[in-house]
Amino acid sequence: MSAPQIVWLRRDLRLADQPAFHAAAQAGPVIPVYVLDDETAGDRAIGGAARWWLHHSLESLSRSLAQRHSRIVLRRGDAVRELAKLVEETGAEAVHALRHYEPWWRKAQGKLAGQVDLRLYDGNYLMPPGAVTTNGGDPYKIYTPFAKAVLDYMPPRECLPEPETLHSPDRWPDSDDLADWNLLPTRPDWSGGIAAFWQVGEAAAHERLEEWSGDVAAYADARNQPSQDGSSRLSPHLHWGEISPAQIWHRLDGRRGEGWATYAKELIWRDYAQNVICQFPGYASESYRDGYAGLWRNPNRGHLIAEELQAWQRGMTGYPIVDAGMRQLWQTGWMHNRVRMIAASFLVKHLLIDWRHGERWFWDCLVDADFANNAVNWQWVAGTGVDSNMFVRIMAPLSQSEKFDAAGYIREYVPELADLPDDQIHDPPDDCRGDYPVKVVGHREARERALSAWRAAKEEG
Ligand SMILES: Cc1cc2nc3c(=O)[nH]c(=O)nc-3n(C[C@H](O)[C@H](O)[C@H](O)COP(=O)(O)OP(=O)(O)OC[C@H]3O[C@@H](n4cnc5c(N)ncnc54)[C@H](O)[C@@H]3O)c2cc1C
């Protein structure tokens, strides 16, 4: 029998359109491996809600593999060390993996390539970062010309089928037991709402795509309405690689119209974010525009900031749309995109709290927490990114709530306000709030404070 081939799984937990599986299956018996590595990513180890997803996704992929008389070998520790050990133990010829672009994975890939025959493939993005460049040959920093350049190359490559057969090795190496990894919360178990909201795994991703494919025509408007199921909700499936963007593209392309055109551009945002972190690996912790250092320094507000940050995290700011979003995040591990923008803007501008606190909270609470997407969007909202909204454009949460008809959404996630009529629910009068808190800061006051902090920071340089 030919030498085994290791498939190193990370955020690519699928069988179809998975080039590493495809290549390995053609080369010999396949040993799929997932290494739970809390060391290599440093302070970017997988967050709480994402660990919940990972558990179920590994379980789902294991079931699919079992139907093919295969399995996943689970190991824990430094991924490079564990994979090099496994190659030695099994006599594997090569390690096949999808290329990942988070800075820690790029380093690990380089290190592993020095020790074993590492074969890397692209497959989690429409195009690999760096595939399109400006006329001068530089990577794009700004989304709009990047998107235009990517669109010129679309549609993406054809999708690969699932491997027809997966041969097993003569002997399976030892594996950890998934349950021993304790990826699921226990004391307390806060995952009930998440479990009720999501179906995890490759089959569930395709079911969701099928269910949603009829709605893409309405996407351009519906995606902004948090009370509607108007967006695809594919983000955790995409993040964990249970489905590829090429599969989505080929399934939905041909549905001409504004809905599809808008949706395609959102998929390209995902590629853009990878393109940004490849250029700026410190993007999740460093602001990329000058003049912001003083803005969130707040020397006299330390105590207040801790309290206000907690009010924001718990959905108790007194702004119903913000609180509905923050509670949706806590309950389901996901938040509607329009509301993510409103809640993020509220933190950095109304509360004048550094965007990095918000980025961290999202990292821990989102099932789709993604190093690139999270950092790029936080910096976009905060105004600090290489391409971003201007800080002085301050979103008004109360009018956004009305404009995008969030009454149903607020009733769902802020039950204290469920009985209020539509004309009161976006901004309830103080005497109609019952147990629901009054506003942590008034909108006009917050706006003026943010603008004057901005002017002061600019003067300071
Ligand atoms: C402050 C903030 C933080 C965010 N953090 C994350 C994150 O950690 N992970 C994440 O996947 N998305 C993040 N987003 C982007 C966006 O909110 C989610 O991708 C989207 O809400 C997911 O819902 P959906 O699948 O229904 O999206 P759809 O509207 O159906 O879009 C389809 C897909 O396109 C991609 N996409 C859509 N919008 C964006 C965007 N603005 N940036 C990058 N990709 C996008 C997603 O993969 C999404 O699944 C963040 C946005 C903000 C404002």
XYZ file of C-alpha atoms and ligand atoms in Angstrom:
514
model
C 0.000 0.000 0.000
C 1.262 3.528 -0.739
C 2.329 5.844 2.092
C -0.474 7.642 3.940
C -1.297 11.289 3.311
C -2.187 13.576 6.194
C -4.925 16.178 5.701
C -4.418 18.976 8.224
C -7.821 20.473 8.988
C -8.341 23.931 10.424
C -11.112 26.257 9.216
C -11.960 24.010 6.263
C -14.212 21.390 7.807
C -15.835 20.017 4.659
C -15.398 17.206 2.161
C -16.645 18.820 -1.052
C -14.617 21.510 -2.783
C -11.820 20.830 -0.319
C -8.633 20.740 -2.420
C -6.480 19.259 0.371
C -8.814 16.263 0.762
C -9.091 15.953 -2.981
C -5.327 15.850 -3.574
C -4.616 13.572 -0.596
C -7.293 11.063 -1.658
C -5.700 10.756 -5.081
C -2.251 10.193 -3.601
C -2.912 7.406 -1.072
C -4.640 6.437 2.169
C -5.863 9.524 4.018
C -5.409 10.470 7.676
C -7.514 13.564 8.459
C -6.100 15.414 11.484
C -7.360 18.295 13.593
C -4.966 19.776 16.166
C -6.493 21.904 18.904
C -3.711 24.439 19.194
C -4.159 27.053 21.894
C -0.457 27.954 21.806
C 0.388 29.037 18.267
C -2.233 31.790 18.027
C -0.957 33.461 21.223
C -3.722 35.680 22.569
C -5.923 34.741 19.586
C -6.886 31.269 20.759
C -10.405 30.385 19.569
C -13.073 32.243 21.574
C -15.854 30.704 23.697
C -18.768 30.678 21.229
C -16.536 29.610 18.355
C -15.320 26.648 20.430
C -18.935 25.548 20.737
C -19.233 25.645 16.949
C -15.936 23.836 16.464
C -17.075 20.951 18.689
C -20.230 20.403 16.658
C -18.514 20.896 13.335
C -15.867 18.285 14.160
C -18.605 15.950 15.309
C -20.494 16.463 12.065
C -17.426 15.927 9.869
C -16.549 12.809 11.886
C -20.000 11.412 11.122
C -19.558 12.074 7.396
C -16.135 10.448 7.475
C -17.459 7.445 9.410
C -19.919 6.808 6.566
C -16.820 6.478 4.398
C -15.061 4.235 6.914
C -12.734 7.079 7.822
C -12.281 9.292 10.875
C -10.524 12.408 12.216
C -7.450 12.000 14.376
C -7.607 14.587 17.156
C -4.460 15.901 18.786
C -3.880 18.788 21.140
C -0.864 21.102 21.398
C 1.471 22.996 19.109
C 0.209 22.117 15.606
C 3.630 22.034 13.934
C 5.060 19.777 16.621
C 2.042 17.450 16.594
C 1.968 17.167 12.807
C 5.705 16.500 12.559
C 5.262 13.783 15.219
C 2.350 12.262 13.317
C 4.325 12.175 10.070
C 7.024 10.241 11.861
C 4.583 7.906 13.608
C 2.633 7.049 10.464
C 5.325 7.272 7.796
C 3.091 9.755 5.950
C 4.428 11.008 2.646
C 2.984 14.520 2.871
C 0.757 16.879 4.814
C -1.968 18.471 2.682
C -3.707 21.611 3.938
C -5.639 24.654 2.801
C -3.546 27.786 3.049
C -4.587 30.027 5.967
C -3.613 33.680 6.201
C -3.856 34.571 9.876
C -0.332 35.731 10.858
C 0.219 32.837 13.265
C -0.820 30.275 10.643
C 1.447 31.803 8.021
C 4.379 31.425 10.410
C 3.363 27.881 11.355
C 3.001 26.893 7.690
C 6.542 28.176 7.022
C 7.915 26.260 9.999
C 6.142 23.024 9.115
C 7.299 23.257 5.496
C 10.874 23.162 6.822
C 10.197 19.809 8.527
C 7.825 17.806 6.327
C 6.524 17.744 2.754
C 3.745 20.323 3.241
C 1.437 20.813 0.257
C -0.742 23.910 0.504
C -3.830 24.682 -1.567
C -6.180 27.643 -1.898
C -9.874 27.128 -1.457
C -11.430 29.214 1.306
C -11.606 32.486 -0.681
C -12.804 33.581 -4.087
C -9.206 34.417 -4.949
C -6.052 34.041 -2.871
C -4.861 37.311 -1.284
C -2.357 38.994 -3.571
C -3.931 37.523 -6.714
C -5.162 40.966 -7.764
C -2.959 44.033 -7.451
C -3.035 47.699 -8.409
C -1.502 48.799 -11.721
C 1.692 49.448 -9.774
C 1.741 45.811 -8.603
C 0.871 46.609 -4.970
C -1.849 44.899 -2.968
C -5.054 46.923 -2.656
C -5.720 48.851 0.527
C -9.127 50.206 -0.471
C -12.177 47.974 -0.844
C -13.885 49.502 -3.916
C -11.043 49.100 -6.458
C -10.233 45.717 -4.901
C -13.812 44.532 -5.443
C -13.808 45.814 -9.022
C -10.592 43.946 -9.758
C -11.908 40.706 -8.207
C -15.180 40.966 -10.137
C -13.178 41.067 -13.375
C -11.955 37.540 -12.580
C -15.299 36.110 -11.532
C -16.825 33.534 -11.633
C -14.411 31.668 -9.371
C -12.812 28.347 -10.325
C -15.080 25.321 -10.754
C -15.842 23.461 -7.511
C -14.283 20.097 -6.749
C -16.525 17.128 -5.912
C -16.176 15.161 -2.681
C -13.382 12.609 -2.973
C -14.889 9.451 -4.467
C -13.129 7.112 -2.065
C -11.069 7.655 1.030
C -8.724 4.770 1.707
C -7.824 4.181 5.330
C -4.256 3.682 6.509
C -3.191 0.197 7.689
C -3.183 1.462 11.239
C -4.916 4.524 12.637
C -2.776 6.651 14.966
C -4.097 7.343 18.479
C -6.609 10.136 18.817
C -7.912 12.259 21.671
C -11.574 12.012 22.532
C -13.461 15.142 21.413
C -15.446 15.232 24.664
C -12.184 15.531 26.642
C -11.391 18.830 24.949
C -14.176 20.542 26.890
C -15.071 22.823 23.995
C -18.662 22.998 25.232
C -19.496 25.234 28.188
C -20.668 23.482 31.337
C -20.709 25.644 34.449
C -22.734 27.560 33.457
C -23.897 26.162 30.136
C -24.715 29.345 28.225
C -25.086 27.618 24.864
C -28.833 26.781 24.864
C -29.780 29.781 22.687
C -26.908 29.111 20.300
C -27.923 25.473 19.898
C -31.520 26.504 19.194
C -30.449 29.036 16.538
C -28.000 26.968 14.487
C -27.553 23.703 12.635
C -23.838 23.020 12.319
C -21.847 21.183 9.645
C -21.359 20.830 5.918
C -24.819 19.385 5.188
C -26.476 22.117 7.285
C -24.530 24.805 5.406
C -25.859 23.527 2.078
C -29.386 23.213 3.445
C -29.218 26.833 4.588
C -27.913 27.893 1.180
C -30.783 26.086 -0.530
C -33.348 27.545 1.847
C -31.988 31.049 1.360
C -31.217 30.926 -2.368
C -34.777 31.964 -3.243
C -34.383 35.122 -1.158
C -31.267 36.532 -2.766
C -33.307 38.724 -5.151
C -34.613 40.726 -2.166
C -31.214 40.888 -0.435
C -30.256 44.474 -1.350
C -33.019 45.871 0.910
C -33.823 42.951 3.198
C -30.248 42.596 4.481
C -30.625 45.881 6.352
C -33.809 44.912 8.192
C -32.932 43.134 11.432
C -36.539 42.036 11.975
C -36.382 39.971 8.777
C -34.429 36.836 7.936
C -32.991 38.817 5.020
C -29.336 37.791 4.980
C -27.892 34.362 4.315
C -26.613 33.615 7.846
C -23.847 31.628 6.240
C -21.041 33.451 8.069
C -20.184 30.753 10.639
C -20.378 28.065 7.939
C -18.014 30.150 5.797
C -15.722 30.915 8.699
C -15.356 27.248 9.614
C -15.053 26.276 5.963
C -18.112 24.036 5.988
C -18.951 25.620 2.647
C -16.695 27.480 0.224
C -17.463 30.870 -1.302
C -17.006 29.283 -4.745
C -19.821 26.837 -3.959
C -22.070 29.723 -2.919
C -21.134 31.748 -5.978
C -21.874 28.944 -8.432
C -25.168 28.120 -6.703
C -26.423 31.731 -6.761
C -24.765 33.199 -9.849
C -27.125 33.558 -12.767
C -29.757 35.085 -10.491
C -29.157 38.409 -12.125
C -30.331 41.510 -10.380
C -29.480 43.914 -7.643
C -29.842 41.317 -4.885
C -27.191 39.022 -6.280
C -24.875 41.913 -7.250
C -25.005 43.209 -3.672
C -24.514 39.743 -2.206
C -21.499 39.073 -4.428
C -19.887 42.253 -3.106
C -20.389 41.100 0.475
C -18.587 37.863 -0.319
C -15.785 40.004 -1.740
C -15.580 41.945 1.576
C -14.514 38.649 3.078
C -11.692 38.329 0.550
C -10.782 41.974 1.086
C -10.369 41.413 4.829
C -7.853 38.614 4.187
C -6.037 40.877 1.783
C -5.773 43.505 4.548
C -4.449 41.198 7.263
C -1.816 39.843 4.903
C -0.493 43.392 4.552
C -1.051 44.400 8.178
C -0.749 41.358 10.456
C -1.241 43.522 13.568
C -4.617 44.786 12.360
C -6.609 43.417 15.310
C -4.590 45.398 17.822
C -3.194 48.483 16.068
C -5.084 51.458 14.649
C -3.921 52.206 11.127
C -4.549 55.928 11.018
C -2.714 58.610 12.927
C -4.492 61.026 15.218
C -6.479 58.493 17.255
C -4.044 57.870 20.090
C -5.605 60.503 22.347
C -9.191 59.866 21.392
C -9.831 56.852 23.596
C -7.240 57.591 26.252
C -9.862 59.060 28.592
C -7.575 59.642 31.566
C -10.358 60.588 33.982
C -12.975 58.055 32.961
C -11.401 54.702 33.896
C -14.074 53.637 36.370
C -16.938 54.894 34.232
C -15.563 53.132 31.179
C -15.567 49.782 32.968
C -19.221 50.318 33.945
C -20.289 51.494 30.516
C -18.428 48.710 28.770
C -20.270 46.243 30.960
C -23.629 47.898 30.199
C -22.837 47.558 26.487
C -21.750 43.921 26.801
C -24.892 43.018 28.744
C -27.308 44.898 26.501
C -28.243 47.426 29.185
C -27.331 50.774 27.593
C -30.920 52.024 27.400
C -30.742 52.159 23.583
C -33.130 49.373 22.471
C -31.519 48.664 19.095
C -28.033 48.443 20.617
C -29.239 46.277 23.491
C -31.245 43.985 21.211
C -28.094 43.424 19.160
C -25.874 42.767 22.158
C -28.409 40.328 23.592
C -28.815 38.591 20.238
C -25.047 38.173 20.249
C -25.049 36.676 23.745
C -28.019 34.383 23.082
C -27.244 33.155 19.582
C -23.522 33.796 19.011
C -24.366 35.989 16.024
C -25.572 39.530 15.367
C -27.253 41.058 12.350
C -24.762 43.075 10.256
C -26.624 46.404 10.396
C -26.889 46.050 14.158
C -23.208 45.077 14.449
C -22.431 48.430 12.835
C -24.799 50.336 15.131
C -23.583 48.597 18.305
C -19.912 49.007 17.354
C -20.349 52.670 16.479
C -22.183 53.214 19.767
C -19.267 51.788 21.737
C -16.528 53.787 20.043
C -18.374 57.068 19.531
C -21.244 57.369 22.022
C -19.315 55.742 24.863
C -15.867 56.807 23.622
C -14.447 53.392 24.400
C -11.497 52.036 22.433
C -12.610 49.773 19.548
C -10.237 47.038 20.744
C -12.501 46.336 23.756
C -15.390 45.721 21.380
C -13.323 43.628 19.000
C -12.315 41.390 21.912
C -15.878 40.945 23.120
C -17.025 39.972 19.643
C -14.069 37.597 19.353
C -15.267 35.710 22.386
C -19.017 35.824 21.673
C -19.379 35.301 17.904
C -19.664 31.830 16.423
C -18.300 33.418 13.219
C -15.487 35.289 15.065
C -12.938 35.780 12.330
C -9.565 37.431 12.832
C -9.715 39.328 9.531
C -13.424 40.145 9.246
C -13.721 41.246 12.841
C -10.667 43.515 12.858
C -11.395 45.029 9.441
C -14.999 45.818 10.344
C -14.166 47.238 13.775
C -11.525 49.499 12.275
C -13.924 50.456 9.499
C -16.558 51.562 12.016
C -14.033 53.258 14.323
C -12.530 55.240 11.455
C -9.038 53.926 12.189
C -8.670 51.470 9.320
C -6.759 51.753 6.045
C -10.214 51.993 4.449
C -12.853 53.191 6.861
C -15.839 55.296 7.663
C -14.934 58.791 8.875
C -14.998 59.098 12.672
C -17.097 62.248 12.449
C -19.915 60.332 10.740
C -21.734 59.358 13.907
C -24.558 56.864 13.492
C -27.754 57.835 15.292
C -28.991 54.569 16.833
C -32.537 55.743 17.458
C -33.198 56.881 13.903
C -31.373 53.853 12.458
C -33.736 51.686 14.500
C -36.780 53.407 13.021
C -35.406 53.617 9.502
C -34.665 49.890 9.372
C -37.880 48.949 11.101
C -36.312 47.140 14.043
C -39.475 46.981 16.212
C -39.943 43.196 15.803
C -36.249 42.597 16.477
C -36.347 44.685 19.658
C -39.465 42.848 20.881
C -37.669 39.539 20.369
C -34.467 40.397 22.206
C -35.589 43.039 24.709
C -38.753 41.439 26.095
C -39.103 44.199 28.747
C -40.226 46.451 25.870
C -42.367 43.908 24.021
C -45.668 45.586 24.855
C -44.693 49.051 23.660
C -46.253 50.300 20.417
C -44.062 50.829 17.356
C -43.917 54.592 17.808
C -42.402 54.201 21.307
C -40.251 51.118 21.084
C -37.255 52.691 19.352
C -36.868 55.384 22.012
C -39.196 54.641 24.936
C -40.163 57.542 27.206
C -38.454 57.163 30.620
C -41.742 56.444 32.423
C -42.623 53.568 30.033
C -39.409 51.626 30.496
C -40.353 49.505 33.516
C -37.227 47.494 34.455
C -35.419 48.533 31.300
C -32.637 51.088 32.018
C -32.644 54.745 31.004
C -30.058 55.817 28.444
C -26.484 55.571 29.688
C -25.770 58.818 27.819
C -28.008 61.141 25.774
C -27.535 60.999 22.001
C -26.888 64.705 21.483
C -24.537 64.924 24.453
C -22.626 61.838 23.276
C -22.345 63.200 19.764
C -20.948 66.518 20.956
C -18.547 64.792 23.329
C -17.264 62.530 20.545
C -16.763 65.426 18.145
C -14.908 67.511 20.699
C -12.710 64.517 21.662
C -12.003 64.125 17.971
C -11.000 67.789 17.576
C -8.787 67.602 20.667
C -7.108 64.414 19.428
C -6.455 66.059 16.060
C -4.894 69.103 17.708
C -2.749 66.847 19.872
C -1.637 65.130 16.633
C -18.141 45.380 14.075
C -18.300 44.217 13.122
C -17.661 43.010 13.390
C -17.785 41.933 12.500
N -17.160 40.746 12.795
C -17.254 39.699 11.920
C -16.618 38.459 12.196
O -15.916 38.287 13.202
N -16.804 37.437 11.310
C -17.543 37.581 10.166
O -17.670 36.621 9.392
N -18.122 38.760 9.873
C -18.020 39.811 10.697
N -18.648 40.995 10.402
C -19.263 41.169 9.070
C -20.756 40.868 8.980
O -21.456 41.502 9.994
C -21.062 39.379 9.022
O -20.245 38.680 8.110
C -22.532 39.146 8.645
O -23.370 39.802 9.546
C -22.832 37.683 8.638
O -24.183 37.469 8.367
P -24.642 36.756 7.036
O -23.895 35.489 6.850
O -26.121 36.693 7.075
O -24.133 37.771 5.941
P -24.654 38.055 4.454
O -25.176 39.435 4.435
O -25.544 36.975 3.981
O -23.282 38.053 3.630
C -22.727 36.863 3.044
C -21.338 36.611 3.542
O -20.464 37.658 3.143
C -19.495 37.894 4.160
N -19.664 39.279 4.648
C -20.806 39.996 4.696
N -20.549 41.243 5.182
C -19.233 41.276 5.439
C -18.368 42.274 5.960
N -18.810 43.493 6.294
N -17.060 41.961 6.124
C -16.571 40.740 5.790
N -17.343 39.766 5.284
C -18.654 40.021 5.115
C -19.788 36.915 5.295
O -18.943 35.809 5.154
C -21.241 36.568 5.052
O -21.594 35.294 5.532
C -18.551 42.085 11.300
C -19.185 43.305 11.048
C -19.070 44.355 11.953
C -19.765 45.655 11.638
